[in-house]
Short mmCIF file of C-alpha atoms in Angstrom, two decimals:
data_model
loop_
_atom_site.label_atom_id
_atom_site.label_comp_id
_atom_site.label_asym_id
_atom_site.label_seq_id
_atom_site.Cartn_x
_atom_site.Cartn_y
_atom_site.Cartn_z
CA UNK A 1 27.20 -16.04 8.21
CA UNK A 2 23.84 -17.16 9.60
CA UNK A 3 25.49 -18.15 12.75
CA UNK A 4 27.17 -14.87 13.41
CA UNK A 5 23.78 -13.06 12.52
CA UNK A 6 22.16 -15.11 15.12
CA UNK A 7 24.75 -14.48 17.81
CA UNK A 8 24.28 -10.64 16.98
CA UNK A 9 20.53 -10.64 17.51
CA UNK A 10 20.96 -12.64 20.72
CA UNK A 11 23.48 -10.08 21.84
CA UNK A 12 21.11 -7.36 20.94
CA UNK A 13 18.25 -9.00 22.88
CA UNK A 14 20.40 -9.22 25.89
CA UNK A 15 21.35 -5.52 25.70
CA UNK A 16 17.81 -4.57 25.17
CA UNK A 17 16.62 -6.58 28.04
CA UNK A 18 19.02 -4.49 30.40
CA UNK A 19 18.30 -1.10 28.68
CA UNK A 20 16.55 1.28 31.18
CA UNK A 21 13.87 3.78 30.58
CA UNK A 22 16.13 6.77 30.86
CA UNK A 23 18.50 7.36 28.03
CA UNK A 24 22.26 7.28 28.77
CA UNK A 25 24.92 9.39 27.22
CA UNK A 26 25.55 8.18 23.97
CA UNK A 27 29.15 8.01 22.43
CA UNK A 28 29.28 10.82 19.57
CA UNK A 29 31.00 8.36 17.46
CA UNK A 30 27.74 6.36 17.11
CA UNK A 31 25.75 9.62 16.31
CA UNK A 32 28.18 10.42 13.51
CA UNK A 33 27.82 6.92 12.31
CA UNK A 34 23.99 7.46 12.32
CA UNK A 35 24.38 10.74 10.40
CA UNK A 36 26.71 9.46 7.70
CA UNK A 37 24.73 6.39 6.95
CA UNK A 38 21.55 8.58 6.92
CA UNK A 39 23.38 10.58 4.24
CA UNK A 40 24.20 7.64 2.03
CA UNK A 41 20.79 6.02 1.86
CA UNK A 42 20.09 7.51 -1.57
CA UNK A 43 23.23 6.96 -3.20
CA UNK A 44 24.62 3.81 -1.59
CA UNK A 45 22.06 1.84 0.59
CA UNK A 46 24.26 -1.16 0.97
CA UNK A 47 27.07 1.09 2.52
CA UNK A 48 24.54 3.03 4.49
CA UNK A 49 23.20 -0.38 5.89
CA UNK A 50 26.71 -1.08 7.15
CA UNK A 51 26.93 1.98 8.97
CA UNK A 52 23.70 2.11 10.41
CA UNK A 53 23.93 -1.39 11.68
CA UNK A 54 27.14 -0.25 13.72
CA UNK A 55 25.47 3.00 14.69
CA UNK A 56 22.55 0.63 16.29
CA UNK A 57 24.84 -1.38 18.41
CA UNK A 58 26.11 1.79 20.02
CA UNK A 59 22.68 3.34 20.67
CA UNK A 60 21.12 0.32 22.52
CA UNK A 61 20.66 2.34 25.80
CA UNK A 62 18.70 5.07 23.86
CA UNK A 63 15.65 3.35 22.68
CA UNK A 64 14.40 6.46 20.78
CA UNK A 65 17.52 6.95 18.81
CA UNK A 66 17.84 3.16 18.53
CA UNK A 67 14.54 3.17 16.86
CA UNK A 68 15.56 6.02 14.33
CA UNK A 69 18.77 3.87 13.58
CA UNK A 70 16.86 0.80 13.16
CA UNK A 71 14.18 2.33 10.88
CA UNK A 72 16.78 3.89 8.62
CA UNK A 73 18.69 0.62 8.64
CA UNK A 74 15.45 -1.16 7.21
CA UNK A 75 14.95 1.44 4.82
CA UNK A 76 18.59 0.96 3.42
CA UNK A 77 18.07 -2.81 3.47
CA UNK A 78 14.81 -2.46 1.29
CA UNK A 79 16.48 -0.17 -1.17
CA UNK A 80 19.40 -2.76 -1.33
CA UNK A 81 16.72 -5.36 -1.91
CA UNK A 82 17.96 -7.37 1.09
CA UNK A 83 14.62 -8.75 2.20
CA UNK A 84 15.96 -11.21 4.84
CA UNK A 85 17.79 -8.61 6.83
CA UNK A 86 14.89 -6.06 6.37
CA UNK A 87 12.59 -8.81 8.28
CA UNK A 88 15.08 -9.23 10.90
CA UNK A 89 15.40 -5.74 11.56
CA UNK A 90 11.62 -5.33 11.40
CA UNK A 91 11.29 -7.91 14.23
CA UNK A 92 13.91 -6.04 16.48
CA UNK A 93 11.56 -2.98 15.98
CA UNK A 94 8.60 -4.76 17.13
CA UNK A 95 10.62 -5.97 20.30
CA UNK A 96 11.62 -2.32 20.91
CA UNK A 97 7.80 -1.17 20.23
CA UNK A 98 6.58 -3.65 22.68
CA UNK A 99 9.01 -2.42 25.61
CA UNK A 100 9.12 1.30 24.64
CA UNK A 101 6.38 2.28 22.28
CA UNK A 102 8.96 3.82 19.80
CA UNK A 103 7.08 3.11 16.67
CA UNK A 104 3.63 4.22 17.83
CA UNK A 105 4.97 7.25 19.64
CA UNK A 106 6.01 10.61 18.04
CA UNK A 107 9.63 10.20 17.97
CA UNK A 108 9.93 9.00 14.55
CA UNK A 109 10.28 11.67 11.72
CA UNK A 110 7.24 11.85 9.10
CA UNK A 111 9.72 11.05 6.30
CA UNK A 112 11.39 8.08 8.17
CA UNK A 113 7.91 6.72 9.04
CA UNK A 114 6.46 7.14 5.66
CA UNK A 115 9.38 5.31 4.00
CA UNK A 116 9.45 2.57 6.48
CA UNK A 117 5.65 1.81 6.08
CA UNK A 118 6.05 1.88 2.39
CA UNK A 119 8.82 -1.08 2.68
CA UNK A 120 7.20 -3.14 5.22
CA UNK A 121 4.33 -4.72 3.06
CA UNK A 122 6.99 -5.58 0.42
CA UNK A 123 9.10 -7.43 2.63
CA UNK A 124 7.02 -8.98 5.30
CA UNK A 125 4.38 -11.44 4.70
CA UNK A 126 0.62 -10.41 5.38
CA UNK A 127 0.15 -13.17 8.03
CA UNK A 128 2.99 -11.66 10.26
CA UNK A 129 1.33 -8.21 9.64
CA UNK A 130 -2.04 -9.25 10.44
CA UNK A 131 -0.52 -10.75 13.85
CA UNK A 132 0.81 -7.37 14.65
CA UNK A 133 -1.90 -4.98 16.20
CA UNK A 134 0.66 -2.01 15.09
CA UNK A 135 0.71 -3.27 11.42
CA UNK A 136 -2.86 -4.92 10.95
CA UNK A 137 -4.35 -1.96 9.36
CA UNK A 138 -1.40 -1.59 6.87
CA UNK A 139 -1.78 -5.48 6.02
CA UNK A 140 -5.70 -4.76 5.55
CA UNK A 141 -5.04 -1.97 3.25
CA UNK A 142 -2.46 -4.08 1.26
CA UNK A 143 -5.10 -6.85 0.75
CA UNK A 144 -7.69 -4.27 -0.22
CA UNK A 145 -5.11 -3.03 -2.75
CA UNK A 146 -4.81 -6.48 -4.14
CA UNK A 147 -8.52 -7.07 -4.28
CA UNK A 148 -9.05 -3.66 -6.14
CA UNK A 149 -7.45 -5.47 -9.22
CA UNK A 150 -10.51 -7.85 -9.47
CA UNK A 151 -13.76 -7.05 -11.30
CA UNK A 152 -16.05 -4.99 -9.09
CA UNK A 153 -18.81 -7.81 -8.35
CA UNK A 154 -15.90 -10.42 -7.43
CA UNK A 155 -14.12 -7.67 -5.53
CA UNK A 156 -17.31 -6.91 -3.36
CA UNK A 157 -17.89 -10.75 -2.98
CA UNK A 158 -14.23 -10.97 -1.42
CA UNK A 159 -14.59 -7.96 0.68
CA UNK A 160 -18.04 -9.12 2.06
CA UNK A 161 -16.51 -12.64 2.79
CA UNK A 162 -13.69 -11.14 4.82
CA UNK A 163 -16.19 -8.89 6.75
CA UNK A 164 -18.16 -11.94 7.53
CA UNK A 165 -15.07 -13.92 8.85
CA UNK A 166 -14.57 -10.80 11.59
CA UNK A 167 -17.93 -9.13 12.08
CA UNK A 168 -16.30 -6.64 14.30
CA UNK A 169 -13.33 -5.96 12.42
CA UNK A 170 -13.61 -2.11 11.50
CA UNK A 171 -10.70 -2.29 9.21
CA UNK A 172 -12.77 -4.78 7.04
CA UNK A 173 -16.20 -2.84 7.32
CA UNK A 174 -14.06 0.29 6.32
CA UNK A 175 -12.57 -1.50 3.19
CA UNK A 176 -16.30 -2.16 2.17
CA UNK A 177 -17.48 1.39 2.60
CA UNK A 178 -14.51 2.75 0.81
CA UNK A 179 -15.29 0.21 -2.14
CA UNK A 180 -18.94 1.22 -2.23
CA UNK A 181 -17.86 4.84 -2.15
CA UNK A 182 -15.76 4.29 -5.26
CA UNK A 183 -18.74 2.48 -7.02
CA UNK A 184 -20.87 5.34 -6.56
CA UNK A 185 -23.08 3.40 -4.23
CA UNK A 186 -23.54 5.93 -1.28
CA UNK A 187 -26.42 4.23 0.40
CA UNK A 188 -24.64 1.01 0.71
CA UNK A 189 -21.23 2.75 1.77
CA UNK A 190 -23.45 4.59 4.57
CA UNK A 191 -24.72 1.32 5.81
CA UNK A 192 -21.07 -0.25 6.23
CA UNK A 193 -20.00 3.23 8.09
CA UNK A 194 -22.90 2.73 10.34
CA UNK A 195 -21.88 -0.74 11.34
CA UNK A 196 -18.25 0.62 11.54
CA UNK A 197 -19.28 3.24 14.13
CA UNK A 198 -21.62 0.97 15.97
CA UNK A 199 -18.72 -1.12 16.61
CA UNK A 200 -16.26 1.73 17.22
CA UNK A 201 -18.06 5.05 18.00
CA UNK A 202 -14.77 7.01 17.94
CA UNK A 203 -13.49 5.74 14.54
CA UNK A 204 -12.87 9.09 13.10
CA UNK A 205 -12.28 8.03 9.43
CA UNK A 206 -15.40 6.48 9.39
CA UNK A 207 -17.22 9.53 10.83
CA UNK A 208 -15.56 11.85 8.48
CA UNK A 209 -16.45 9.77 5.15
CA UNK A 210 -20.16 9.44 6.60
CA UNK A 211 -20.34 13.08 6.88
CA UNK A 212 -19.02 13.67 3.34
CA UNK A 213 -21.26 11.15 1.94
CA UNK A 214 -24.18 12.79 3.73
CA UNK A 215 -23.31 16.26 2.64
CA UNK A 216 -23.02 15.03 -1.04
CA UNK A 217 -26.47 13.54 -0.90
CA UNK A 218 -27.89 16.93 0.56
CA UNK A 219 -28.51 15.53 3.85
CA UNK A 220 -26.95 18.41 5.47
CA UNK A 221 -28.39 17.72 8.97
CA UNK A 222 -26.86 14.22 9.27
CA UNK A 223 -23.63 15.71 7.63
CA UNK A 224 -23.30 18.23 10.23
CA UNK A 225 -23.52 15.83 13.17
CA UNK A 226 -20.48 14.08 11.73
CA UNK A 227 -18.54 16.78 10.13
CA UNK A 228 -18.79 18.94 13.21
CA UNK A 229 -16.62 16.08 15.07
CA UNK A 230 -14.19 15.44 12.38
CA UNK A 231 -10.72 16.94 13.23
CA UNK A 232 -9.49 16.72 9.44
CA UNK A 233 -12.03 18.90 7.70
CA UNK A 234 -9.57 21.96 7.71
CA UNK A 235 -7.07 19.86 6.02
CA UNK A 236 -8.69 17.72 3.66
CA UNK A 237 -10.00 19.39 0.29
CA UNK A 238 -12.85 16.92 -0.25
CA UNK A 239 -14.12 17.05 3.47
CA UNK A 240 -13.92 20.97 3.45
CA UNK A 241 -15.76 21.36 0.37
CA UNK A 242 -18.62 18.86 1.56
CA UNK A 243 -18.94 20.76 4.75
CA UNK A 244 -18.83 24.26 3.11
CA UNK A 245 -21.34 23.20 0.43
CA UNK A 246 -23.84 22.17 3.28
CA UNK A 247 -23.33 25.51 5.13
CA UNK A 248 -23.73 27.56 1.82
CA UNK A 249 -26.91 25.50 0.95
CA UNK A 250 -28.30 26.22 4.41
CA UNK A 251 -27.29 29.89 4.33
CA UNK A 252 -25.25 29.44 7.64
CA UNK A 253 -23.01 32.38 6.81
CA UNK A 254 -20.99 32.87 10.12
CA UNK A 255 -19.99 29.04 10.20
CA UNK A 256 -19.22 29.26 6.55
CA UNK A 257 -16.89 32.19 7.26
CA UNK A 258 -15.37 30.61 10.28
CA UNK A 259 -14.63 27.49 8.19
CA UNK A 260 -12.90 29.51 5.48
CA UNK A 261 -10.94 31.35 7.85
CA UNK A 262 -9.52 28.05 9.22
CA UNK A 263 -8.49 27.01 5.92
CA UNK A 264 -5.00 27.19 4.51
CA UNK A 265 -4.79 29.74 1.70
CA UNK A 266 -3.71 27.00 -0.92
CA UNK A 267 -6.85 24.84 0.16
CA UNK A 268 -9.28 27.87 -0.01
CA UNK A 269 -7.67 28.37 -3.69
CA UNK A 270 -8.92 25.02 -4.92
CA UNK A 271 -11.61 25.36 -7.53
CA UNK A 272 -14.66 23.97 -5.74
CA UNK A 273 -13.91 25.90 -2.51
CA UNK A 274 -13.16 28.92 -4.17
CA UNK A 275 -16.34 28.86 -6.21
CA UNK A 276 -18.33 28.20 -2.84
CA UNK A 277 -16.38 30.94 -0.93
CA UNK A 278 -17.52 33.56 -3.55
CA UNK A 279 -21.13 32.70 -2.47
CA UNK A 280 -20.38 33.49 1.40
CA UNK A 281 -21.28 37.16 2.02
CA UNK A 282 -18.50 39.20 3.82
CA UNK A 283 -19.40 39.39 7.64
CA UNK A 284 -21.16 42.60 8.73
CA UNK A 285 -19.55 44.82 11.32
CA UNK A 286 -21.62 44.74 14.47
CA UNK A 287 -23.70 47.96 15.23
CA UNK A 288 -23.37 49.58 18.67
CA UNK A 289 -26.23 48.85 20.83
CA UNK A 290 -28.18 51.55 22.41
CA UNK A 291 -30.98 51.04 24.89
CA UNK A 292 -34.35 51.93 23.92
CA UNK A 293 -35.23 55.45 25.16
CA UNK A 294 -31.84 56.71 26.04
CA UNK A 295 -31.19 58.49 22.80
CA UNK A 296 -31.58 62.23 23.01
CA UNK A 297 -32.45 64.48 20.16
CA UNK A 298 -30.05 67.43 19.85
CA UNK A 299 -31.38 70.73 21.18
CA UNK A 300 -31.27 73.97 19.26
CA UNK A 301 -27.90 75.91 18.83
CA UNK A 302 -27.50 79.20 20.52
CA UNK A 303 -29.35 81.76 18.81
CA UNK A 304 -31.83 79.51 17.03
CA UNK A 305 -35.49 79.50 17.71
CA UNK A 306 -36.80 76.43 19.41
CA UNK A 307 -38.72 74.06 17.05
CA UNK A 308 -42.41 74.20 17.21
CA UNK A 309 -44.14 70.78 17.94
CA UNK A 310 -45.86 71.12 14.55
CA UNK A 311 -44.97 67.94 12.39
CA UNK A 312 -43.03 68.57 9.51
CA UNK A 313 -44.66 68.10 6.18
CA UNK A 314 -43.68 64.58 5.10
CA UNK A 315 -41.04 64.27 2.32
CA UNK A 316 -42.08 63.24 -0.93
CA UNK A 317 -41.66 59.55 -1.34
CA UNK A 318 -38.79 58.43 -3.59
CA UNK A 319 -39.30 55.89 -5.96
CA UNK A 320 -36.94 52.91 -5.02
CA UNK A 321 -34.91 51.84 -8.16
CA UNK A 322 -36.22 48.51 -9.53
CA UNK A 323 -33.66 45.49 -9.33
CA UNK A 324 -33.09 44.05 -12.90
CA UNK A 325 -35.09 40.57 -13.15
CA UNK A 326 -32.66 37.62 -12.37
CA UNK A 327 -32.09 34.72 -15.01
CA UNK A 328 -34.88 32.40 -15.64
CA UNK A 329 -34.81 28.71 -14.69
CA UNK A 330 -34.27 27.93 -18.55
CA UNK A 331 -31.30 30.31 -18.71
CA UNK A 332 -29.71 29.05 -15.50
CA UNK A 333 -30.23 25.29 -16.63
CA UNK A 334 -28.30 26.44 -19.86
CA UNK A 335 -25.50 27.73 -17.85
CA UNK A 336 -25.10 24.48 -15.61
CA UNK A 337 -25.33 22.39 -18.90
CA UNK A 338 -22.44 24.58 -20.30
CA UNK A 339 -20.66 23.71 -17.04
CA UNK A 340 -21.25 20.10 -17.37
CA UNK A 341 -20.05 19.87 -21.06
CA UNK A 342 -17.04 22.08 -20.72
CA UNK A 343 -15.99 20.33 -17.55
CA UNK A 344 -12.56 18.51 -18.00
CA UNK A 345 -11.71 17.68 -14.36
CA UNK A 346 -13.30 16.17 -11.41
CA UNK A 347 -13.55 19.29 -9.48
CA UNK A 348 -15.14 21.17 -12.51
CA UNK A 349 -17.80 18.30 -12.50
CA UNK A 350 -18.28 18.15 -9.01
CA UNK A 351 -19.14 21.99 -9.09
CA UNK A 352 -21.55 21.46 -11.91
CA UNK A 353 -23.25 18.73 -9.88
CA UNK A 354 -23.43 20.95 -6.90
CA UNK A 355 -25.20 23.53 -8.97
CA UNK A 356 -27.28 21.22 -10.76
CA UNK A 357 -28.93 19.60 -7.54
CA UNK A 358 -29.46 23.01 -6.17
CA UNK A 359 -31.50 24.00 -8.99
CA UNK A 360 -33.40 20.73 -8.99
CA UNK A 361 -34.05 20.76 -5.44
CA UNK A 362 -35.39 24.42 -5.62
CA UNK A 363 -37.56 23.65 -8.47
CA UNK A 364 -39.01 20.15 -7.75
CA UNK A 365 -41.60 20.38 -10.54
CA UNK A 366 -38.97 21.12 -13.27
CA UNK A 367 -38.38 17.85 -15.05
CA UNK A 368 -35.55 19.45 -16.96
CA UNK A 369 -33.91 20.37 -13.75
CA UNK A 370 -33.80 16.84 -12.47
CA UNK A 371 -32.79 15.25 -15.50
CA UNK A 372 -29.67 17.72 -15.74
CA UNK A 373 -28.77 16.75 -12.01
CA UNK A 374 -29.25 13.30 -12.78
CA UNK A 375 -26.82 13.54 -15.85
CA UNK A 376 -24.29 15.45 -13.82
CA UNK A 377 -24.30 12.77 -11.20
CA UNK A 378 -23.98 9.88 -13.88
CA UNK A 379 -20.79 11.47 -15.29
CA UNK A 380 -19.33 11.54 -11.81
CA UNK A 381 -20.23 7.90 -11.32
CA UNK A 382 -22.38 9.05 -8.37
CA UNK A 383 -24.97 6.19 -9.21
CA UNK A 384 -27.47 6.63 -6.44
CA UNK A 385 -27.48 10.31 -6.78
CA UNK A 386 -28.19 9.87 -10.38
CA UNK A 387 -30.94 7.47 -9.97
CA UNK A 388 -32.59 9.72 -7.36
CA UNK A 389 -32.77 12.57 -9.76
CA UNK A 390 -33.77 10.53 -12.81
CA UNK A 391 -36.75 9.00 -10.56
CA UNK A 392 -37.66 12.55 -9.72
CA UNK A 393 -37.86 13.32 -13.53
CA UNK A 394 -40.93 11.23 -13.82
CA UNK A 395 -42.21 8.37 -16.32
CA UNK A 396 -39.66 7.94 -19.34
CA UNK A 397 -41.19 5.45 -21.66
CA UNK A 398 -40.58 7.02 -25.08
CA UNK A 399 -38.17 9.56 -23.61
CA UNK A 400 -34.98 10.53 -25.04
CA UNK A 401 -33.06 7.30 -25.44
CA UNK A 402 -29.52 8.57 -24.28
CA UNK A 403 -31.20 9.92 -20.86
CA UNK A 404 -32.77 6.57 -20.55
CA UNK A 405 -29.23 4.82 -20.91
CA UNK A 406 -28.00 7.00 -18.46
CA UNK A 407 -30.74 6.04 -16.12
CA UNK A 408 -30.18 2.32 -16.67
CA UNK A 409 -26.59 2.22 -16.12
CA UNK A 410 -27.04 4.12 -12.90
CA UNK A 411 -29.69 1.51 -11.77
CA UNK A 412 -27.31 -1.19 -12.93
CA UNK A 413 -24.35 0.11 -10.94
CA UNK A 414 -26.44 0.70 -7.85
CA UNK A 415 -27.30 -3.26 -8.00
CA UNK A 416 -30.87 -2.75 -9.58
CA UNK A 417 -30.25 -4.94 -12.37
CA UNK A 418 -33.91 -5.78 -13.44
CA UNK A 419 -34.94 -2.37 -13.32
CA UNK A 420 -32.04 -1.35 -15.31
CA UNK A 421 -32.92 -3.97 -18.18
CA UNK A 422 -36.43 -3.03 -18.15
CA UNK A 423 -35.66 0.63 -18.67
CA UNK A 424 -33.02 -0.03 -21.42
CA UNK A 425 -35.33 -2.42 -23.22
CA UNK A 426 -37.80 0.54 -23.59
CA UNK A 427 -35.42 2.59 -25.87
CA UNK A 428 -33.26 -0.15 -27.21
CA UNK A 429 -34.51 0.11 -30.88
CA UNK A 430 -33.69 3.81 -30.93
CA UNK A 431 -30.63 3.71 -28.92
CA UNK A 432 -27.24 4.78 -30.89
CA UNK A 433 -24.79 2.09 -30.30
CA UNK A 434 -20.91 3.12 -29.77
CA UNK A 435 -18.80 0.43 -28.37
CA UNK A 436 -19.11 1.78 -24.92
CA UNK A 437 -22.99 1.82 -25.02
CA UNK A 438 -22.95 -1.64 -26.65
CA UNK A 439 -20.84 -3.01 -23.96
CA UNK A 440 -23.18 -1.79 -21.35
CA UNK A 441 -26.04 -2.97 -23.17
CA UNK A 442 -24.81 -6.68 -23.33
CA UNK A 443 -23.97 -6.46 -19.68
CA UNK A 444 -27.30 -4.75 -18.33
CA UNK A 445 -29.34 -7.39 -20.54
CA UNK A 446 -27.48 -10.40 -19.49
CA UNK A 447 -27.73 -9.45 -15.64
CA UNK A 448 -31.55 -8.47 -15.99
CA UNK A 449 -33.00 -11.70 -16.86
CA UNK A 450 -35.20 -12.56 -20.02
CA UNK A 451 -37.38 -10.07 -21.65
#
């Protein structure tokens, strides 16, 4: 059997070498085999593989259709748990890619491409994927997924070591940026994104993520520079919400309306975007322009005496209705705290954080506003944002123990372990100890050195 497979592969290689750029007419018999094999992929993958293998032989002179047949053959082999055959088909596809660009081009259907890319890491060794320019990113994401099972500190060390091996590898720099983003360390994530874009200024995923993080940190000027060049804003709920949040914060209403108009209705209906959209005023109709001095007052009607040039008596001034007073800061803070406590999803908590940070930024002298924003960021694991607002709240010795605990956790997760331990010790005797709190107390004090 191995000898027959080797001879078959040699035959395919010879035929591929003679295949021209233009597709020749294909025998309908092989197209029917391709269709029948594709129909059997779910119910009978082994039978589908037999049909698709024959179909591939008949499509050798039509590279795009051959690629479709081989991709579906590999999917059938994967579902039949035939790893050896999958790897052989994978190598044939790489040969076809080298000559005709069939995998990197638009010829494959999205469903075929997705199923194939899911199967590749299962059957093909990482070393082989890393050696292929087409699959190196897939290999890196597979390694990143494996490392994600490690504790955060060990994971960071592994990712940094891999980045140091290849300082110009944008895939490894992006892995670190994504890791630090998940850990809530936006500042460190931004540093890795800056390095990524210094290496590859056209790397759009890095630009989009940097814009989103800048928007989440209320650095809207920096965010706009990136998000305006990010083509996926209108398709990605997180990017759309971050961009819209900055536009609303800066009252850039025409741009906010334009962004909302570009969004799919389902995307506009997501909770955070719908909440932000409610704050965007409806566009005002344009008033017709009249050049100064060109308007003429209407003349008197026939039979009416011409008006004298005596100025009319001024009409008695009408007292404008007084607008009711708006809610006080304390009332607005109470609403935001209610949002934080009632939040049962990340979207709802993100909405509460947005309202809390806006109140805190608009009222920098309000210590309660800063603490509320810090607590909302803490609950979202946005550690550096939490530290920033807790710091704005000012000295906290003798403060509420739970607030200081939140602050110490945010410091610890941001890598400022000694400061975390110092803040925690100031309230330790008065801190209620649940299992969760005690676990963090042990970790923070162990990492922060002797008291």
